[in-house]
């Protein structure tokens, strides 16, 4: 049924293009090649006999390529690509490029569409070659070509090339799907480089890339998190704290990613009271369940289970949370016995199961969910859209 709808649309598109082509050549009607009409009716026959490949070949042959019919060809090709019929879309766009009769801008438009077909079909090397050429030769399609090149370099983890392509974009006309500015995008690319450097233990190179990331976007919470991790690795705990202290103002959603490092740094510099004071100030301004649990952990360590449990119980009245409730049960378990202990264990098993089934992160663009933080959403390829889930079951 889908195929029938597609090819009915194809038929209408070609029929319109065919009619326009005829009208524009009314004065030459007697010279109009008979082959076009023949192929057109042959295409219809294939269509009604449900032979889509033959129908497309016939339609390509039936419609002359020129300025009047270009839009029809492009519309057919793009419709096929959107429907996943990429091989047929490639055939249509290659046919356009092979024909004389188009002006330079129209050839460039066809080349861009063919590159999009190649991207969709995973032929990234071919797409890259077409797009790099367009960047050099086409001022009209340079911006679109660069945006597609960035997509390719992201997929291939070629971050130097991604930064270079982004630096050639015209920021005024850049309309990213994520809403991120060009500088924020480049900061993510530099952070990707720094992460790779750190994985290869090349810490001086990682430092350079993180400085570049903050140069692109001084509000990059991701760069601050990575910088803190780098400083901790090199036992520079006060310097790490300088980066961690910036995160609440940069992007408070990522504060929970910093909590473990914040605690480690304050402990290493021997300032546990300053840590408790800082965590309390964060809770007042940026409340989250992770923060409640972290403060309770500190209270348990500094005082005892009962003080920690009282703190959690008080917080639960203000912010109901499954995870915080679970922590409260865990604190009471060692001090209970008999039937009360059995009931608490049963309650904990149930809460554990609920927590296991609930994802911790969600993309605010496409709804992708998971239990780890992705800076680039695997679902919609948007940077910085995956965030901690808030509410009773989340943060
Ligand atoms: Zn997404």
Short mmCIF file of C-alpha atoms and ligand atoms in Angstrom, two decimals:
data_model
loop_
_atom_site.label_atom_id
_atom_site.label_comp_id
_atom_site.label_asym_id
_atom_site.label_seq_id
_atom_site.Cartn_x
_atom_site.Cartn_y
_atom_site.Cartn_z
CA UNK A 1 0.00 0.00 0.00
CA UNK A 2 2.86 2.38 0.93
CA UNK A 3 4.56 1.69 -2.37
CA UNK A 4 1.35 2.49 -4.20
CA UNK A 5 0.99 5.84 -2.42
CA UNK A 6 4.64 6.67 -3.13
CA UNK A 7 4.38 5.95 -6.81
CA UNK A 8 1.04 7.67 -7.13
CA UNK A 9 2.80 10.77 -5.77
CA UNK A 10 5.64 10.10 -8.20
CA UNK A 11 3.16 9.90 -11.04
CA UNK A 12 1.51 13.21 -10.10
CA UNK A 13 4.91 14.92 -9.74
CA UNK A 14 6.11 13.72 -13.11
CA UNK A 15 2.78 14.45 -14.75
CA UNK A 16 2.94 18.05 -13.53
CA UNK A 17 6.57 18.38 -14.61
CA UNK A 18 5.75 16.77 -17.92
CA UNK A 19 2.85 19.16 -18.51
CA UNK A 20 4.97 22.18 -17.57
CA UNK A 21 7.70 21.02 -19.89
CA UNK A 22 5.19 20.70 -22.70
CA UNK A 23 3.59 24.08 -22.02
CA UNK A 24 6.92 25.87 -22.00
CA UNK A 25 7.66 24.37 -25.39
CA UNK A 26 4.30 24.89 -26.99
CA UNK A 27 5.91 26.64 -29.92
CA UNK A 28 8.22 23.66 -30.39
CA UNK A 29 5.56 21.06 -29.74
CA UNK A 30 5.97 19.44 -33.08
CA UNK A 31 9.67 18.88 -32.35
CA UNK A 32 9.18 17.51 -28.79
CA UNK A 33 10.92 14.12 -28.65
CA UNK A 34 8.43 11.32 -28.93
CA UNK A 35 10.64 9.20 -26.64
CA UNK A 36 9.70 11.27 -23.61
CA UNK A 37 5.99 10.63 -24.02
CA UNK A 38 6.66 6.98 -24.81
CA UNK A 39 8.77 6.53 -21.66
CA UNK A 40 6.21 8.38 -19.59
CA UNK A 41 3.39 6.02 -20.57
CA UNK A 42 5.76 3.07 -20.17
CA UNK A 43 6.44 4.31 -16.62
CA UNK A 44 2.74 4.40 -15.88
CA UNK A 45 2.44 0.82 -17.07
CA UNK A 46 5.27 -0.25 -14.70
CA UNK A 47 3.62 1.69 -11.90
CA UNK A 48 0.30 -0.08 -12.26
CA UNK A 49 2.06 -3.41 -12.61
CA UNK A 50 3.94 -2.64 -9.34
CA UNK A 51 7.44 -2.66 -10.82
CA UNK A 52 8.87 0.38 -8.96
CA UNK A 53 12.49 0.17 -10.25
CA UNK A 54 11.39 0.01 -13.87
CA UNK A 55 8.87 2.82 -13.22
CA UNK A 56 11.63 5.11 -11.92
CA UNK A 57 13.91 4.33 -14.88
CA UNK A 58 11.07 5.13 -17.23
CA UNK A 59 10.22 8.36 -15.40
CA UNK A 60 13.86 9.49 -15.47
CA UNK A 61 13.89 8.86 -19.20
CA UNK A 62 10.53 10.56 -19.72
CA UNK A 63 11.35 13.89 -18.18
CA UNK A 64 13.91 16.10 -19.86
CA UNK A 65 16.37 17.74 -17.46
CA UNK A 66 16.29 21.51 -17.75
CA UNK A 67 15.57 24.57 -15.61
CA UNK A 68 11.78 24.00 -15.88
CA UNK A 69 11.81 20.40 -14.74
CA UNK A 70 14.66 20.52 -12.20
CA UNK A 71 12.35 21.07 -9.23
CA UNK A 72 10.30 17.99 -10.21
CA UNK A 73 13.42 15.83 -10.39
CA UNK A 74 14.67 17.17 -7.05
CA UNK A 75 11.26 16.68 -5.42
CA UNK A 76 11.15 13.06 -6.59
CA UNK A 77 14.70 12.37 -5.44
CA UNK A 78 14.14 13.95 -2.02
CA UNK A 79 10.85 12.13 -1.52
CA UNK A 80 12.56 8.82 -2.26
CA UNK A 81 15.43 9.61 0.14
CA UNK A 82 13.01 10.54 2.93
CA UNK A 83 11.26 7.22 2.44
CA UNK A 84 14.57 5.36 2.67
CA UNK A 85 14.70 4.51 -1.06
CA UNK A 86 18.22 5.94 -1.22
CA UNK A 87 19.52 3.94 -4.18
CA UNK A 88 16.71 5.35 -6.32
CA UNK A 89 17.31 8.87 -5.01
CA UNK A 90 21.01 8.52 -5.92
CA UNK A 91 20.03 7.41 -9.44
CA UNK A 92 17.85 10.50 -9.88
CA UNK A 93 20.45 12.95 -8.57
CA UNK A 94 23.30 11.35 -10.54
CA UNK A 95 21.11 11.61 -13.64
CA UNK A 96 20.73 15.34 -12.99
CA UNK A 97 24.49 15.88 -12.68
CA UNK A 98 25.18 13.90 -15.84
CA UNK A 99 22.88 16.03 -17.98
CA UNK A 100 23.76 19.33 -19.66
CA UNK A 101 21.18 22.09 -19.52
CA UNK A 102 21.45 23.13 -15.88
CA UNK A 103 23.12 26.36 -14.82
CA UNK A 104 25.96 26.36 -12.29
CA UNK A 105 23.75 27.00 -9.25
CA UNK A 106 21.38 24.18 -10.27
CA UNK A 107 24.32 21.79 -10.70
CA UNK A 108 25.52 22.70 -7.21
CA UNK A 109 22.04 22.12 -5.78
CA UNK A 110 21.94 18.67 -7.42
CA UNK A 111 25.43 17.93 -6.04
CA UNK A 112 24.26 18.85 -2.52
CA UNK A 113 21.25 16.54 -2.82
CA UNK A 114 23.46 13.70 -4.03
CA UNK A 115 25.77 14.25 -1.03
CA UNK A 116 22.70 14.01 1.25
CA UNK A 117 21.80 10.69 -0.42
CA UNK A 118 25.32 9.39 0.24
CA UNK A 119 25.12 10.47 3.91
CA UNK A 120 21.79 8.70 4.29
CA UNK A 121 23.20 5.53 2.75
CA UNK A 122 26.39 5.63 4.87
CA UNK A 123 28.73 6.36 1.94
CA UNK A 124 30.44 9.09 3.94
CA UNK A 125 33.68 9.29 1.92
CA UNK A 126 31.74 10.00 -1.26
CA UNK A 127 29.56 12.55 0.50
CA UNK A 128 32.61 14.26 2.01
CA UNK A 129 34.32 14.59 -1.40
CA UNK A 130 31.21 16.21 -2.95
CA UNK A 131 30.73 18.56 0.01
CA UNK A 132 34.40 19.65 0.18
CA UNK A 133 34.17 20.55 -3.50
CA UNK A 134 30.97 22.53 -2.90
CA UNK A 135 32.64 24.50 -0.08
CA UNK A 136 35.29 25.58 -2.59
CA UNK A 137 33.10 26.32 -5.60
CA UNK A 138 29.65 27.34 -4.33
CA UNK A 139 28.99 30.41 -2.23
CA UNK A 140 25.23 29.61 -2.30
CA UNK A 141 25.59 26.11 -0.85
CA UNK A 142 28.80 26.53 1.18
CA UNK A 143 26.92 26.89 4.47
CA UNK A 144 24.74 23.79 3.91
CA UNK A 145 27.79 21.80 2.75
CA UNK A 146 29.76 22.76 5.89
CA UNK A 147 26.87 21.77 8.17
CA UNK A 148 26.73 18.33 6.52
CA UNK A 149 30.53 18.00 6.75
CA UNK A 150 30.26 18.64 10.50
CA UNK A 151 27.67 15.82 10.75
CA UNK A 152 30.08 13.48 8.93
CA UNK A 153 33.08 14.44 11.07
CA UNK A 154 31.00 13.94 14.22
CA UNK A 155 30.04 10.46 13.10
CA UNK A 156 33.67 9.67 12.28
CA UNK A 157 35.09 11.26 15.47
CA UNK A 158 37.27 13.56 13.33
CA UNK A 159 37.21 16.46 15.76
CA UNK A 160 39.97 18.58 14.19
CA UNK A 161 38.08 18.55 10.90
CA UNK A 162 34.79 19.27 12.72
CA UNK A 163 36.30 22.36 14.41
CA UNK A 164 37.82 23.50 11.11
CA UNK A 165 34.47 23.12 9.27
CA UNK A 166 32.62 24.93 12.08
CA UNK A 167 35.13 27.80 11.97
CA UNK A 168 34.27 28.34 8.27
CA UNK A 169 30.54 28.60 8.99
CA UNK A 170 28.89 31.98 8.92
CA UNK A 171 27.68 32.36 12.53
CA UNK A 172 24.95 34.85 11.58
CA UNK A 173 23.21 32.34 9.35
CA UNK A 174 23.91 29.24 11.42
CA UNK A 175 20.64 27.65 12.52
CA UNK A 176 21.54 24.56 14.54
CA UNK A 177 18.79 22.06 15.27
CA UNK A 178 19.89 21.90 18.92
CA UNK A 179 19.71 25.63 19.49
CA UNK A 180 23.39 25.56 20.47
CA UNK A 181 25.53 28.39 19.16
CA UNK A 182 28.55 27.81 16.98
CA UNK A 183 31.00 28.47 19.84
CA UNK A 184 29.21 26.01 22.13
CA UNK A 185 29.35 23.41 19.38
CA UNK A 186 33.10 23.95 18.92
CA UNK A 187 33.59 23.70 22.70
CA UNK A 188 31.99 20.23 22.60
CA UNK A 189 34.36 19.21 19.78
CA UNK A 190 37.39 20.40 21.77
CA UNK A 191 36.06 18.50 24.84
CA UNK A 192 35.83 15.36 22.71
CA UNK A 193 39.49 15.86 21.76
CA UNK A 194 40.43 16.35 25.42
CA UNK A 195 38.58 13.17 26.42
CA UNK A 196 40.50 11.21 23.79
CA UNK A 197 43.78 12.75 25.00
CA UNK A 198 43.01 11.78 28.59
CA UNK A 199 42.13 8.23 27.56
CA UNK A 200 45.58 8.07 25.89
CA UNK A 201 47.16 9.65 29.01
CA UNK A 202 48.36 12.62 27.00
CA UNK A 203 47.55 15.13 29.74
CA UNK A 204 49.39 18.17 28.40
CA UNK A 205 47.52 17.89 25.10
CA UNK A 206 44.24 17.43 27.03
CA UNK A 207 44.99 20.65 28.95
CA UNK A 208 45.51 22.54 25.67
CA UNK A 209 42.24 21.23 24.23
CA UNK A 210 40.32 22.11 27.41
CA UNK A 211 41.74 25.63 27.32
CA UNK A 212 40.55 25.83 23.71
CA UNK A 213 37.10 24.56 24.76
CA UNK A 214 36.79 27.27 27.42
CA UNK A 215 38.10 29.77 24.86
CA UNK A 216 35.19 28.85 22.59
CA UNK A 217 32.64 28.82 25.44
CA UNK A 218 33.64 30.03 28.89
CA UNK A 219 30.29 28.68 30.21
CA UNK A 220 31.01 25.09 29.14
CA UNK A 221 30.17 22.97 32.20
CA UNK A 222 31.51 19.98 30.32
CA UNK A 223 34.95 21.62 29.93
CA UNK A 224 34.98 22.54 33.64
CA UNK A 225 34.10 18.96 34.63
CA UNK A 226 36.88 17.56 32.43
CA UNK A 227 39.37 20.17 33.62
CA UNK A 228 38.58 19.25 37.24
CA UNK A 229 39.12 15.56 36.45
CA UNK A 230 42.47 16.39 34.81
CA UNK A 231 43.60 18.50 37.79
CA UNK A 232 42.56 15.77 40.27
CA UNK A 233 44.55 13.25 38.26
CA UNK A 234 47.58 15.48 38.68
CA UNK A 235 46.84 16.00 42.43
CA UNK A 236 46.04 19.71 41.93
CA UNK A 237 42.93 19.70 44.12
CA UNK A 238 42.58 23.45 44.72
CA UNK A 239 42.83 24.09 40.97
CA UNK A 240 40.21 21.36 40.41
CA UNK A 241 37.90 23.09 42.90
CA UNK A 242 38.28 26.37 40.99
CA UNK A 243 36.73 24.63 37.98
CA UNK A 244 34.08 22.75 39.99
CA UNK A 245 32.90 25.92 41.75
CA UNK A 246 31.98 27.39 38.34
CA UNK A 247 29.60 24.60 37.35
CA UNK A 248 26.44 25.72 39.23
CA UNK A 249 26.49 29.04 37.38
CA UNK A 250 27.50 27.46 34.07
CA UNK A 251 24.77 24.82 34.02
CA UNK A 252 23.25 23.62 37.30
CA UNK A 253 21.88 20.45 35.65
CA UNK A 254 25.43 19.09 35.55
CA UNK A 255 26.13 19.79 39.22
CA UNK A 256 25.31 16.20 40.15
CA UNK A 257 28.15 15.06 37.84
CA UNK A 258 30.54 17.15 39.93
CA UNK A 259 29.50 16.06 43.44
CA UNK A 260 31.94 13.15 43.86
CA UNK A 261 34.85 15.29 42.65
CA UNK A 262 33.82 18.18 44.92
CA UNK A 263 33.84 15.88 47.97
CA UNK A 264 37.18 14.31 46.98
CA UNK A 265 38.88 17.68 46.54
CA UNK A 266 37.69 19.15 49.85
CA UNK A 267 38.77 15.97 51.65
CA UNK A 268 42.20 16.00 50.00
CA UNK A 269 42.84 19.60 51.03
CA UNK A 270 41.64 18.74 54.56
CA UNK A 271 38.59 21.01 54.77
CA UNK A 272 35.60 18.78 55.66
CA UNK A 273 33.67 21.57 57.41
CA UNK A 274 34.04 23.85 54.42
CA UNK A 275 32.71 20.99 52.28
CA UNK A 276 29.60 20.55 54.43
CA UNK A 277 28.95 24.29 54.36
CA UNK A 278 29.38 24.39 50.58
CA UNK A 279 27.07 21.39 50.01
CA UNK A 280 24.38 23.01 52.21
CA UNK A 281 24.65 26.26 50.25
CA UNK A 282 24.28 24.30 47.00
CA UNK A 283 21.20 22.49 48.37
CA UNK A 284 19.55 25.81 49.22
CA UNK A 285 20.11 27.16 45.72
CA UNK A 286 20.15 24.07 43.46
CA UNK A 287 18.17 21.32 45.27
CA UNK A 288 18.54 17.77 43.99
CA UNK A 289 18.18 14.28 45.40
CA UNK A 290 21.84 13.46 44.68
CA UNK A 291 22.82 16.43 46.80
CA UNK A 292 20.54 15.31 49.66
CA UNK A 293 22.06 11.81 49.55
CA UNK A 294 25.61 13.23 49.41
CA UNK A 295 25.02 15.48 52.44
CA UNK A 296 23.46 12.53 54.31
CA UNK A 297 26.56 10.43 53.54
CA UNK A 298 28.74 13.17 55.02
CA UNK A 299 26.51 13.41 58.14
CA UNK A 300 26.74 9.66 58.61
CA UNK A 301 30.52 9.82 58.40
CA UNK A 302 30.88 12.94 60.63
CA UNK A 303 28.14 11.99 63.15
CA UNK A 304 25.99 8.83 62.92
CA UNK A 305 23.21 7.00 61.05
CA UNK A 306 20.43 8.64 63.07
CA UNK A 307 21.52 12.20 62.26
CA UNK A 308 21.79 11.27 58.57
CA UNK A 309 18.34 9.58 58.64
CA UNK A 310 16.73 12.60 60.36
CA UNK A 311 18.19 14.88 57.69
CA UNK A 312 16.82 12.67 54.88
CA UNK A 313 13.39 12.40 56.52
CA UNK A 314 13.20 16.19 56.77
CA UNK A 315 14.21 16.57 53.08
CA UNK A 316 11.67 13.92 52.00
CA UNK A 317 8.86 16.07 53.40
CA UNK A 318 9.94 18.87 51.06
CA UNK A 319 11.00 16.78 48.03
CA UNK A 320 9.41 13.31 47.75
CA UNK A 321 11.88 10.98 46.03
CA UNK A 322 12.16 7.24 45.55
CA UNK A 323 15.97 7.29 45.64
CA UNK A 324 16.08 9.36 48.84
CA UNK A 325 13.46 7.09 50.42
CA UNK A 326 15.67 4.11 49.55
CA UNK A 327 18.61 5.74 51.31
CA UNK A 328 16.44 6.31 54.39
CA UNK A 329 15.48 2.61 54.47
CA UNK A 330 19.16 1.63 54.11
CA UNK A 331 20.07 3.80 57.11
CA UNK A 332 17.36 2.25 59.32
CA UNK A 333 17.99 -1.38 58.34
CA UNK A 334 21.11 -2.05 60.49
CA UNK A 335 19.29 -0.68 63.56
CA UNK A 336 16.07 -2.67 63.19
CA UNK A 337 15.25 -6.26 64.06
CA UNK A 338 12.53 -8.92 63.90
CA UNK A 339 9.42 -8.19 61.83
CA UNK A 340 10.34 -4.52 61.37
CA UNK A 341 13.63 -5.54 59.72
CA UNK A 342 11.86 -8.04 57.46
CA UNK A 343 9.37 -5.39 56.36
CA UNK A 344 12.11 -2.87 55.70
CA UNK A 345 14.02 -5.43 53.60
CA UNK A 346 10.87 -6.11 51.59
CA UNK A 347 10.33 -2.39 51.08
CA UNK A 348 13.95 -1.95 49.95
CA UNK A 349 13.64 -4.79 47.42
CA UNK A 350 10.57 -3.15 45.92
CA UNK A 351 12.16 0.31 45.80
CA UNK A 352 15.37 -1.14 44.29
CA UNK A 353 13.28 -2.67 41.51
CA UNK A 354 11.49 0.60 40.80
CA UNK A 355 14.81 2.48 40.67
CA UNK A 356 16.35 -0.15 38.36
CA UNK A 357 13.51 0.27 35.88
CA UNK A 358 13.67 4.06 35.84
CA UNK A 359 16.21 5.76 33.55
CA UNK A 360 18.28 8.56 35.05
CA UNK A 361 18.71 10.70 31.92
CA UNK A 362 16.40 11.88 29.16
CA UNK A 363 16.92 13.88 25.96
CA UNK A 364 14.74 16.99 25.97
CA UNK A 365 14.63 16.94 22.15
CA UNK A 366 13.75 13.36 21.19
CA UNK A 367 12.89 11.62 24.49
CA UNK A 368 15.85 9.18 24.37
CA UNK A 369 16.39 7.75 27.86
CA UNK A 370 19.30 5.95 29.51
CA UNK A 371 21.28 5.50 32.68
CA UNK A 372 24.42 7.35 31.65
CA UNK A 373 25.12 10.88 30.51
CA UNK A 374 25.62 11.32 26.74
CA UNK A 375 26.91 14.71 25.63
CA UNK A 376 25.73 13.92 22.08
CA UNK A 377 22.27 12.35 22.12
CA UNK A 378 22.44 8.89 20.43
CA UNK A 379 18.81 9.31 19.36
CA UNK A 380 18.71 12.71 17.66
CA UNK A 381 22.43 13.69 17.48
CA UNK A 382 21.87 16.86 19.46
CA UNK A 383 24.63 18.19 21.71
CA UNK A 384 23.83 18.87 25.36
CA UNK A 385 20.18 17.80 25.19
CA UNK A 386 20.48 14.74 27.46
CA UNK A 387 19.74 15.87 31.01
CA UNK A 388 19.12 14.26 34.42
CA UNK A 389 15.46 13.38 34.94
CA UNK A 390 13.85 15.32 37.77
CA UNK A 391 10.85 14.48 39.93
CA UNK A 392 9.85 11.72 42.34
CA UNK A 393 11.59 8.98 40.31
CA UNK A 394 14.66 11.04 39.33
CA UNK A 395 16.61 13.99 40.64
ZN1 LIG B 1 17.79 13.22 21.49
#
